[in-house]
XYZ file of C-alpha atoms in Angstrom:
528
model
C 0.000 0.000 0.000
C 2.826 2.405 0.915
C 4.612 1.579 -2.343
C 1.445 2.356 -4.317
C 0.999 5.668 -2.488
C 4.625 6.652 -3.171
C 4.176 5.756 -6.841
C 1.033 7.900 -7.171
C 2.738 10.876 -5.530
C 5.819 10.424 -7.733
C 3.671 10.350 -10.896
C 1.721 13.419 -9.751
C 4.937 15.308 -8.989
C 6.453 14.245 -12.289
C 3.337 15.387 -14.171
C 3.360 18.764 -12.444
C 7.102 19.117 -13.088
C 6.511 18.396 -16.792
C 3.653 20.943 -16.965
C 5.755 23.632 -15.287
C 8.788 22.911 -17.451
C 6.624 23.253 -20.564
C 5.104 26.507 -19.278
C 8.559 27.893 -18.479
C 9.804 27.122 -21.976
C 6.763 28.844 -23.492
C 7.285 32.151 -21.759
C 11.066 31.911 -21.183
C 10.808 32.879 -17.505
C 13.714 32.987 -15.078
C 13.670 30.823 -11.936
C 12.828 33.741 -9.619
C 10.313 35.466 -11.909
C 7.131 36.599 -10.080
C 5.229 35.630 -13.231
C 6.594 32.070 -12.970
C 5.505 31.928 -9.331
C 1.986 32.966 -10.327
C 1.874 30.410 -13.123
C 3.085 27.589 -10.849
C 0.268 28.422 -8.426
C -2.343 28.409 -11.204
C -1.103 25.157 -12.795
C -0.831 23.397 -9.448
C -4.339 24.422 -8.409
C -5.901 23.558 -11.771
C -4.237 20.102 -11.926
C -3.853 18.919 -8.323
C -6.650 20.517 -6.275
C -8.916 17.976 -4.576
C -12.069 19.163 -6.397
C -12.595 20.335 -9.956
C -12.061 24.081 -10.496
C -13.183 26.597 -13.096
C -9.814 27.606 -14.518
C -11.164 30.746 -16.195
C -12.679 31.947 -12.915
C -9.444 31.070 -11.123
C -7.542 33.463 -13.386
C -10.239 36.152 -13.100
C -10.087 35.965 -9.294
C -6.296 36.277 -9.421
C -6.539 39.393 -11.618
C -9.171 40.941 -9.341
C -7.011 40.129 -6.318
C -4.012 41.921 -7.843
C -5.986 45.031 -8.753
C -7.869 45.262 -5.450
C -4.547 45.835 -3.670
C -3.806 48.882 -5.836
C -5.855 52.097 -6.037
C -9.689 52.193 -5.823
C -10.154 52.781 -9.565
C -8.069 50.011 -11.153
C -10.535 47.246 -11.997
C -11.312 44.101 -14.003
C -14.562 43.527 -15.917
C -15.905 40.375 -17.581
C -16.836 40.444 -21.296
C -20.498 41.051 -20.392
C -19.631 43.782 -17.892
C -17.255 45.403 -20.388
C -19.932 45.560 -23.090
C -22.471 47.062 -20.690
C -19.916 49.574 -19.366
C -18.802 50.721 -22.817
C -22.267 51.405 -24.281
C -22.778 54.788 -22.549
C -19.240 55.859 -23.503
C -19.642 54.819 -27.147
C -22.854 56.804 -27.440
C -25.174 54.100 -28.750
C -26.489 50.572 -28.435
C -28.618 48.377 -30.699
C -32.260 47.841 -29.794
C -35.887 48.920 -30.315
C -35.601 52.518 -29.050
C -37.991 53.156 -26.160
C -37.747 54.797 -22.756
C -39.620 52.559 -20.352
C -40.417 51.819 -16.740
C -41.939 48.846 -14.923
C -45.519 49.229 -13.644
C -47.174 46.269 -11.909
C -44.592 43.862 -13.326
C -45.284 45.144 -16.851
C -43.044 47.190 -19.146
C -44.704 50.517 -19.962
C -43.356 52.783 -22.699
C -42.679 56.289 -21.325
C -41.567 57.696 -24.677
C -40.402 56.086 -27.924
C -37.053 57.471 -29.113
C -37.737 60.174 -31.694
C -37.486 58.712 -35.207
C -36.376 55.404 -33.671
C -37.459 51.919 -34.763
C -40.413 51.673 -32.354
C -41.822 55.094 -33.233
C -41.552 54.252 -36.933
C -43.908 51.268 -36.599
C -46.441 53.147 -34.458
C -45.594 52.323 -30.833
C -46.651 55.235 -28.611
C -46.219 56.469 -25.037
C -48.382 54.477 -22.636
C -48.168 51.201 -24.599
C -47.457 48.098 -22.510
C -45.096 45.522 -23.996
C -46.378 42.158 -22.761
C -44.537 39.712 -25.039
C -41.329 39.469 -27.060
C -41.305 36.962 -29.943
C -44.392 35.268 -28.422
C -42.696 34.832 -25.019
C -44.524 36.563 -22.179
C -42.546 39.193 -20.279
C -45.474 40.627 -18.254
C -46.664 39.046 -15.022
C -43.853 36.468 -14.962
C -41.498 38.127 -12.450
C -38.813 38.671 -15.088
C -35.945 40.980 -14.128
C -35.479 44.308 -15.870
C -32.069 43.142 -17.119
C -33.568 39.999 -18.669
C -36.287 42.035 -20.421
C -33.676 44.450 -21.790
C -31.572 41.569 -23.110
C -34.604 40.284 -25.068
C -35.391 43.696 -26.536
C -31.822 44.456 -27.549
C -30.089 42.730 -30.436
C -27.947 43.338 -33.529
C -28.925 46.118 -35.909
C -31.173 44.835 -38.721
C -32.658 41.924 -36.759
C -36.422 41.780 -36.216
C -38.350 41.363 -32.991
C -42.118 40.817 -32.663
C -43.734 42.721 -29.797
C -47.125 42.072 -28.211
C -48.658 45.405 -27.149
C -51.589 46.241 -24.877
C -52.885 49.762 -25.528
C -55.353 51.731 -23.432
C -58.739 51.977 -25.211
C -57.986 49.122 -27.625
C -59.602 45.774 -26.735
C -57.471 43.364 -28.729
C -53.738 42.863 -28.261
C -51.654 44.592 -30.943
C -48.598 43.091 -32.640
C -45.708 45.116 -34.050
C -42.594 43.867 -35.809
C -39.690 46.173 -35.024
C -36.393 46.194 -36.894
C -33.650 46.870 -34.366
C -31.298 49.754 -35.065
C -28.563 51.875 -33.498
C -30.102 53.811 -30.612
C -28.262 56.939 -29.434
C -27.322 57.245 -25.781
C -27.570 60.923 -24.882
C -25.202 62.320 -22.252
C -26.741 65.811 -22.146
C -29.637 65.478 -19.707
C -31.212 68.861 -20.346
C -30.815 72.287 -21.924
C -33.149 75.271 -21.847
C -33.301 79.038 -21.275
C -33.444 79.324 -17.494
C -33.626 83.150 -17.397
C -33.591 85.788 -20.145
C -30.096 85.712 -21.657
C -29.030 82.738 -19.495
C -28.826 79.189 -20.787
C -28.708 76.007 -18.712
C -27.012 72.759 -19.767
C -26.801 69.647 -17.606
C -24.242 67.002 -18.589
C -24.930 63.544 -17.134
C -21.643 61.888 -18.167
C -18.765 62.279 -20.615
C -18.857 59.927 -23.614
C -17.959 59.817 -27.290
C -20.901 62.028 -28.334
C -20.876 64.506 -25.426
C -18.940 67.255 -27.187
C -21.197 67.274 -30.251
C -24.316 67.124 -28.063
C -22.996 70.043 -26.028
C -22.238 72.150 -29.103
C -25.698 71.454 -30.531
C -27.339 72.421 -27.228
C -25.213 75.566 -26.916
C -26.020 76.615 -30.501
C -29.725 76.185 -29.778
C -29.495 78.284 -26.610
C -27.473 81.014 -28.318
C -30.094 81.226 -31.071
C -32.620 81.852 -28.289
C -30.516 84.731 -26.961
C -28.332 83.045 -24.313
C -25.141 85.001 -23.645
C -24.321 83.476 -20.242
C -24.396 79.841 -19.141
C -25.079 77.678 -16.100
C -23.197 74.389 -16.630
C -24.624 71.733 -14.327
C -22.202 68.906 -13.479
C -23.925 67.738 -10.300
C -23.869 63.934 -9.883
C -21.712 63.636 -13.029
C -19.403 60.690 -12.365
C -17.119 61.429 -15.314
C -16.192 59.341 -18.358
C -13.773 59.984 -21.212
C -10.924 62.403 -20.531
C -10.884 63.610 -24.157
C -14.597 64.490 -23.963
C -13.876 66.645 -20.897
C -10.982 68.349 -22.691
C -13.239 69.104 -25.678
C -15.923 70.639 -23.445
C -13.431 72.798 -21.511
C -11.964 73.924 -24.832
C -15.277 75.626 -25.680
C -14.749 78.140 -22.856
C -11.031 78.965 -22.979
C -8.634 81.122 -25.004
C -5.962 79.792 -27.348
C -3.120 77.916 -25.581
C -4.864 78.014 -22.185
C -3.878 74.846 -20.314
C -6.893 72.613 -19.650
C -5.283 69.677 -17.820
C -2.072 67.665 -17.822
C -1.403 64.013 -16.989
C 1.750 62.390 -15.632
C 2.690 58.984 -14.201
C 5.653 56.802 -13.278
C 5.904 55.355 -16.794
C 3.792 58.003 -18.549
C 5.539 61.300 -19.446
C 3.747 64.570 -18.869
C 1.131 65.366 -21.524
C -0.467 68.814 -21.739
C -3.942 69.445 -23.137
C -4.456 73.036 -24.322
C -7.319 75.039 -25.816
C -7.230 75.706 -29.554
C -8.928 79.117 -29.315
C -11.935 78.123 -31.450
C -14.395 77.569 -28.605
C -18.044 78.470 -28.950
C -18.380 80.035 -25.462
C -15.184 82.058 -24.991
C -17.186 85.110 -23.934
C -20.056 85.519 -21.521
C -20.382 84.551 -17.880
C -20.114 80.916 -16.806
C -21.087 79.246 -13.532
C -20.336 75.542 -12.970
C -22.455 73.522 -10.521
C -20.852 70.638 -8.612
C -21.618 68.423 -5.634
C -20.058 65.546 -3.714
C -20.788 63.126 -6.598
C -19.093 65.236 -9.300
C -16.005 63.256 -10.299
C -13.210 62.552 -12.766
C -13.852 64.100 -16.216
C -16.390 66.510 -14.665
C -13.684 67.686 -12.258
C -11.321 68.286 -15.200
C -13.812 70.729 -16.738
C -14.497 72.372 -13.367
C -10.803 72.694 -12.505
C -9.942 74.219 -15.872
C -12.673 76.865 -15.650
C -11.815 77.689 -12.023
C -8.003 77.756 -12.414
C -8.174 79.863 -15.582
C -10.570 82.278 -13.816
C -13.028 81.731 -16.660
C -16.021 81.349 -14.341
C -17.184 80.572 -10.821
C -17.959 77.232 -9.208
C -21.065 76.830 -7.027
C -22.087 73.896 -4.827
C -20.178 71.504 -2.562
C -16.700 69.931 -2.667
C -16.449 67.441 -5.515
C -15.673 63.726 -5.185
C -11.907 63.883 -5.761
C -10.930 61.422 -8.500
C -7.643 62.513 -10.040
C -6.488 59.180 -11.469
C -6.270 58.259 -15.164
C -7.150 54.696 -16.229
C -6.001 52.979 -19.421
C -8.260 50.217 -20.769
C -6.376 47.003 -21.561
C -8.483 44.688 -23.728
C -8.068 40.957 -23.120
C -8.585 38.274 -25.808
C -11.943 37.036 -24.498
C -13.536 40.506 -24.503
C -12.839 41.191 -20.839
C -10.897 44.272 -19.821
C -8.528 45.658 -17.224
C -8.770 49.365 -16.429
C -5.354 50.164 -14.970
C -4.423 53.465 -13.349
C -1.372 54.798 -15.187
C -1.190 58.495 -14.249
C -2.542 61.362 -12.180
C -4.185 64.325 -13.819
C -3.480 67.881 -12.701
C -5.515 71.065 -13.101
C -3.891 74.081 -14.828
C -2.665 75.487 -11.487
C -0.916 72.166 -10.767
C -3.477 70.681 -8.379
C -3.832 66.929 -8.057
C -7.327 66.621 -6.668
C -7.277 62.879 -5.960
C -8.565 62.372 -2.426
C -6.388 60.279 -0.089
C -6.852 56.501 -0.067
C -5.326 53.460 1.582
C -4.324 50.789 -0.916
C -6.643 47.808 -0.693
C -9.148 49.600 1.557
C -12.040 49.951 -0.874
C -14.696 50.131 1.846
C -13.368 53.253 3.562
C -12.921 54.968 0.184
C -16.502 54.135 -0.834
C -17.819 55.515 2.471
C -16.140 58.917 1.996
C -19.326 60.844 1.111
C -21.148 59.324 4.080
C -18.238 60.280 6.328
C -18.344 63.851 4.989
C -22.009 64.062 5.999
C -21.256 62.760 9.515
C -18.462 65.323 9.929
C -20.820 68.137 8.920
C -18.854 68.975 5.778
C -21.904 68.833 3.481
C -23.837 71.272 5.637
C -21.130 73.614 6.963
C -18.213 75.064 5.004
C -16.230 75.654 8.199
C -16.032 71.869 8.704
C -13.708 71.572 5.677
C -9.996 71.968 6.371
C -7.083 71.954 3.909
C -3.382 71.749 4.717
C -1.226 74.687 3.622
C 0.767 72.278 1.449
C -2.356 71.866 -0.730
C -2.707 75.614 -1.322
C -2.564 76.885 -4.925
C -3.531 80.075 -6.795
C -5.646 80.578 -9.895
C -3.663 81.689 -12.919
C -5.139 85.124 -13.668
C -6.676 86.572 -10.499
C -4.501 84.608 -8.061
C -7.441 83.451 -5.973
C -6.630 80.725 -3.423
C -7.718 77.192 -4.361
C -6.842 73.821 -2.856
C -5.882 70.366 -4.099
C -5.724 66.984 -2.407
C -9.355 65.945 -2.307
C -11.815 67.283 -4.844
C -12.519 70.815 -6.015
C -13.793 73.308 -3.471
C -16.427 75.636 -4.960
C -16.056 79.412 -4.913
C -19.560 79.647 -3.475
C -20.532 76.925 -0.994
C -24.183 75.808 -0.851
C -25.013 73.520 2.084
C -27.002 70.328 1.623
C -30.609 70.862 2.737
C -31.170 67.869 5.011
C -34.714 68.997 5.900
C -36.123 68.782 2.362
C -36.465 64.988 2.350
C -38.462 63.796 5.350
C -38.298 60.165 6.458
C -41.788 59.708 4.986
C -40.604 60.965 1.598
C -37.488 58.792 1.684
C -39.486 55.665 2.550
C -42.071 56.311 -0.184
C -39.295 56.850 -2.723
C -37.340 53.773 -1.612
C -40.381 51.575 -2.310
C -40.866 53.270 -5.743
C -44.361 54.305 -4.673
C -43.968 57.898 -5.906
C -42.753 56.884 -9.368
C -45.290 54.064 -9.749
C -48.306 56.193 -8.812
C -47.077 59.006 -11.023
C -46.836 56.639 -14.008
C -50.369 55.387 -13.375
C -51.667 58.954 -13.211
C -49.997 59.957 -16.493
C -51.133 56.720 -18.154
C -54.769 57.357 -17.203
C -54.762 61.077 -18.032
C -52.274 61.505 -20.889
C -54.822 62.641 -23.514
C -56.571 65.040 -21.156
C -53.265 66.537 -20.000
C -51.989 67.034 -23.548
C -55.267 68.686 -24.515
C -55.346 70.961 -21.464
C -51.638 71.890 -21.742
C -50.588 71.785 -25.410
C -47.415 73.760 -24.618
C -45.014 73.202 -21.742
C -45.273 76.860 -20.746
C -48.998 76.337 -20.112
C -48.267 73.323 -17.945
C -45.517 75.054 -15.965
C -47.666 78.086 -15.236
C -51.050 76.480 -14.564
C -50.756 72.817 -13.606
C -51.177 71.826 -9.966
C -50.753 68.299 -8.674
C -54.250 66.912 -7.938
C -55.128 65.773 -4.434
C -56.228 62.412 -5.846
C -52.624 61.636 -6.867
C -51.303 62.563 -3.429
C -54.021 60.446 -1.794
C -53.114 57.479 -3.996
C -49.468 57.755 -2.918
C -50.250 57.913 0.794
C -52.839 55.128 0.563
C -50.354 52.831 -1.172
C -47.792 53.817 1.441
C -50.128 52.760 4.259
C -50.679 49.412 2.530
C -46.923 48.930 2.743
C -46.856 50.211 6.356
C -45.384 53.598 5.461
C -47.088 56.587 7.059
C -46.274 59.957 8.590
C -45.458 59.828 12.285
C -47.527 62.998 12.793
C -49.208 65.827 10.916
C -46.062 67.975 11.090
C -44.054 65.422 9.095
C -46.884 65.150 6.554
C -47.003 68.929 6.040
C -43.200 69.115 5.677
C -43.329 66.336 3.080
C -45.962 67.897 0.810
C -44.122 70.900 -0.774
C -41.225 68.956 -2.278
C -43.406 65.957 -3.104
C -45.715 68.218 -5.153
C -42.704 69.734 -6.933
C -41.236 66.305 -7.682
C -44.534 64.978 -9.029
C -45.049 67.999 -11.282
C -41.523 67.561 -12.650
C -42.054 63.818 -13.239
C -45.323 64.459 -15.073
C -43.572 67.063 -17.252
C -40.832 64.529 -18.022
C -43.360 61.896 -19.086
C -45.320 64.334 -21.267
C -42.246 66.026 -22.796
C -38.639 65.219 -21.817
C -35.863 65.724 -19.259
C -35.334 69.402 -20.099
C -38.874 70.089 -18.910
C -38.242 68.012 -15.773
C -35.253 70.171 -14.819
C -37.047 73.383 -15.801
C -39.441 72.642 -12.924
C -37.173 70.972 -10.366
C -34.434 73.625 -10.665
C -36.741 76.388 -9.469
C -36.461 74.912 -5.975
C -32.774 73.936 -6.188
C -30.618 75.935 -3.784
C -27.506 75.378 -5.906
C -29.178 76.484 -9.148
C -30.719 79.546 -7.520
C -27.341 80.534 -6.058
C -25.799 80.136 -9.535
C -28.371 82.534 -11.002
C -27.559 85.046 -8.254
C -23.814 84.742 -8.983
C -24.263 85.059 -12.744
C -26.272 88.263 -12.283
C -23.656 89.763 -9.986
């Protein structure tokens, strides 16, 4: 028995030795190479571990493990994750072209994309898609992701949709030819005050610059000379898109940003002097979720004294990632450099390598420290002190961009009742039902948005429906005071949501911004 055991171990060791020798010859590694050490571990585990292992997952876990010990923004994504992540940056995906939401486990069309494949065949707002290629998607507890995967597909392919339409007894069937559907990164643009335009950028992708120029041209035709640029909650995106946007505001040869790393030489990005908004007043809006590419634009405008920044200290992401495509479609995003604002600020907030949790909790920690509600709670070391390039105003690096005009977070606006109703999607769901039942009447009563903005008031029946559904789910005001404090912002939110569903996001922000402290401060600054 002992002889047999020794023989088995000898054969196993010999086999492993042969595998490792072959691997070493393939990659020509030295004996003490870290890469050889990693490969020995992988080969040993894959061939000798007591249970079967998924070798592909083994390698993925090893890659994730390496990157997790670096900075918080180096990451690995699977082929599926990579495809999903790249769609917003590329500016399009392939599908049927509808904005939708889920109501009672059924997909309801909010708006078909203008001139998109669904609109072309006659699908309208309010339609419910109940089947895809004769497979039911309504009432079967299917996830939103699964429904989206069935609706999307390669350009030119056909999909048969079963539609239930209000006022039509029989189920309708439409065959839609999938096409390229644009992903817009400009959330809204409109004239917010006479002579003042407003543009909100949601993210920075391949089409952002062109979208921005189109929006700016439209506003300038309507008489806009000054601009409020809203970058609140903008998590960033492509560096080049940010450079192109900043270029629209600056004079020839003005430095926009520069990048530099251990193995990456310094690279300067400068304005070409052909920007569309080189004159006129500019105010940039930021908050604690403004990050990365959005901070590049903000830093350039602030450091070059081109405009003022209003809001709260930004997120503080000053690291540049390079995508490294892997053969199976997966991708590594590896941090290769820091970026610096024109005054030389690196605004990356401090982090401990490998401590992702503490980094992710930074905004929550800011709230606990009082930083989001009180400017005096924010402290910068003298070593982080810089000056703007023209007026020599003091600015700071080392953890986001500090606005020129601080606007505290209003923690009283959202009551616990409001937060609980929103968390259960009760507000959105009841709003969708209301619009679905009254769309024709609303369009007839308010043919133009200006009519709606000036005359529409949220009906009591809609508020009652929200509170009644809340009580069914054991959500209710603790007293009448909380109820009365909840009503003003709830009415505003509902009016904005109804405007969005009848028109688009520009109309949503045209209503919601009238009660935004940051936007109202920006208008005050731009007038001064």
